Short mmCIF file of C-alpha atoms in Angstrom, two decimals:
data_model
loop_
_atom_site.label_atom_id
_atom_site.label_comp_id
_atom_site.label_asym_id
_atom_site.label_seq_id
_atom_site.Cartn_x
_atom_site.Cartn_y
_atom_site.Cartn_z
CA TYR I 130 73.47 -7.78 -46.13
CA VAL I 131 70.36 -5.62 -46.34
CA SER I 132 68.86 -3.60 -43.51
CA LEU I 133 65.17 -2.69 -43.80
CA GLN I 134 62.77 -0.36 -42.02
CA GLN I 135 58.99 -0.63 -42.07
CA THR I 136 57.47 2.75 -42.93
CA GLU I 137 53.85 3.81 -42.83
CA ASP I 138 53.23 2.90 -46.47
CA ASN I 139 56.21 0.81 -47.60
CA VAL I 140 59.45 -0.91 -46.62
CA MET I 141 62.66 1.06 -47.06
CA ILE I 142 66.29 0.01 -47.36
CA THR I 143 68.30 1.66 -44.60
CA GLY I 144 71.61 0.04 -45.51
CA ILE I 145 73.19 -2.52 -47.78
CA VAL I 146 76.61 -4.16 -47.89
CA MET I 147 77.71 -6.10 -50.96
CA ASP I 148 80.93 -7.88 -51.87
CA HIS I 149 82.54 -8.23 -55.28
CA ALA I 150 84.14 -11.67 -55.41
CA GLY I 151 84.89 -12.44 -59.04
CA GLU I 152 83.84 -9.02 -60.36
CA THR I 153 85.93 -6.88 -62.72
CA PRO I 154 87.82 -4.11 -60.87
CA GLY I 155 86.49 -0.69 -61.87
CA LEU I 156 83.28 -2.18 -63.28
CA GLY I 157 81.23 -4.80 -61.44
CA ALA I 158 83.43 -4.49 -58.35
CA GLU I 159 81.92 -1.02 -57.88
CA ILE I 160 79.01 -2.65 -56.00
CA ALA I 161 81.34 -2.89 -53.00
CA THR I 162 81.97 0.88 -52.92
CA GLU I 163 80.38 3.18 -50.37
CA THR I 164 78.98 5.35 -53.18
CA VAL I 165 76.96 2.53 -54.74
CA GLN I 166 75.86 1.09 -51.42
CA LYS I 167 74.72 4.47 -50.09
CA ALA I 168 72.62 4.94 -53.25
CA PHE I 169 70.33 2.16 -51.96
CA GLU I 170 69.61 3.96 -48.69
CA GLY I 171 66.06 5.27 -48.58
CA LYS I 172 64.90 3.23 -51.59
CA LYS I 173 61.47 1.65 -51.24
CA LEU I 174 60.88 -2.04 -51.91
CA TYR I 175 57.41 -1.73 -53.43
CA ASN I 176 55.98 0.41 -56.21
CA ALA I 177 52.50 2.00 -56.10
CA GLU I 178 50.95 -1.26 -57.32
CA GLY I 179 52.51 -3.18 -54.41
CA GLU I 180 54.99 -5.06 -56.62
CA PHE I 181 58.58 -5.69 -55.54
CA ALA I 182 60.36 -2.92 -57.43
CA VAL I 183 63.75 -2.02 -55.92
CA ARG I 184 66.47 -2.47 -58.54
CA MET I 185 69.56 -1.10 -60.25
CA GLN I 186 68.32 0.62 -63.41
CA LYS I 187 70.31 1.09 -66.61
CA GLY I 188 69.95 4.64 -67.85
CA GLY I 189 69.65 6.12 -64.38
CA ALA I 190 67.32 5.92 -61.43
CA GLN I 191 63.94 7.37 -62.35
CA ASN I 192 61.99 6.92 -59.12
CA GLU I 193 62.20 6.08 -55.44
CA TYR I 194 62.70 2.34 -56.13
CA GLN I 195 65.65 2.53 -58.51
CA VAL I 196 69.41 2.96 -58.12
CA ASP I 197 71.55 4.09 -61.03
CA ALA I 198 73.23 1.05 -62.61
CA ILE I 199 76.99 0.78 -62.94
CA THR I 200 78.22 1.73 -66.41
CA GLY I 201 79.86 -1.31 -67.96
CA GLY I 202 78.57 -3.56 -65.18
CA THR I 203 75.32 -4.79 -66.70
CA LYS I 204 75.79 -8.42 -65.65
CA THR I 205 76.68 -7.37 -62.11
CA CYS I 206 73.62 -5.10 -61.88
CA ASP I 207 71.43 -7.93 -63.19
CA GLY I 208 72.96 -10.13 -60.49
CA VAL I 209 72.28 -7.55 -57.78
CA ASN I 210 68.65 -7.27 -58.92
CA ALA I 211 68.25 -11.06 -58.88
CA MET I 212 69.95 -11.26 -55.47
CA LEU I 213 67.67 -8.61 -53.97
CA LYS I 214 64.53 -10.28 -55.26
CA ALA I 215 65.58 -13.82 -54.34
CA GLY I 216 67.13 -12.81 -51.03
CA LEU I 217 64.19 -10.74 -49.82
CA GLU I 218 61.37 -12.78 -51.35
CA GLY I 219 61.38 -15.26 -48.47
CA TYR I 220 60.85 -12.42 -46.01
CA LEU I 221 58.03 -10.72 -47.92
CA PRO I 222 55.22 -12.70 -46.22
CA TYR I 223 56.61 -11.62 -42.82
CA ILE I 224 57.04 -8.02 -43.97
CA ASN I 225 53.56 -7.91 -45.47
CA ALA I 226 51.98 -9.46 -42.37
CA ASN I 227 53.56 -6.84 -40.16
CA LYS I 228 52.56 -4.08 -42.54
CA SER I 229 48.89 -5.11 -42.48
CA ASN I 230 48.90 -5.19 -38.64
CA GLU I 231 49.84 -1.52 -38.30
#
């Protein structure tokens, strides 16, 4: 589940809840921890060029769109990134329409 808030210049994640079915305990299963989920709070969906940019980033978050990836959980982080893009992509026309009406 992802909760979003429209801001003046972007769309921000206000909360996220993920499950870990089939993930390795202590590695990929970390996506279900409060620490990882809270790291998404306040992250923006779009970069300065207007591209969908929120993601888990190997090597550490470097900007307001990235969340530090889970060490040893590369496949899980790739899956989270794909899930975010695929899951939110269908809503982007609605989000963008509301953004342009402000």
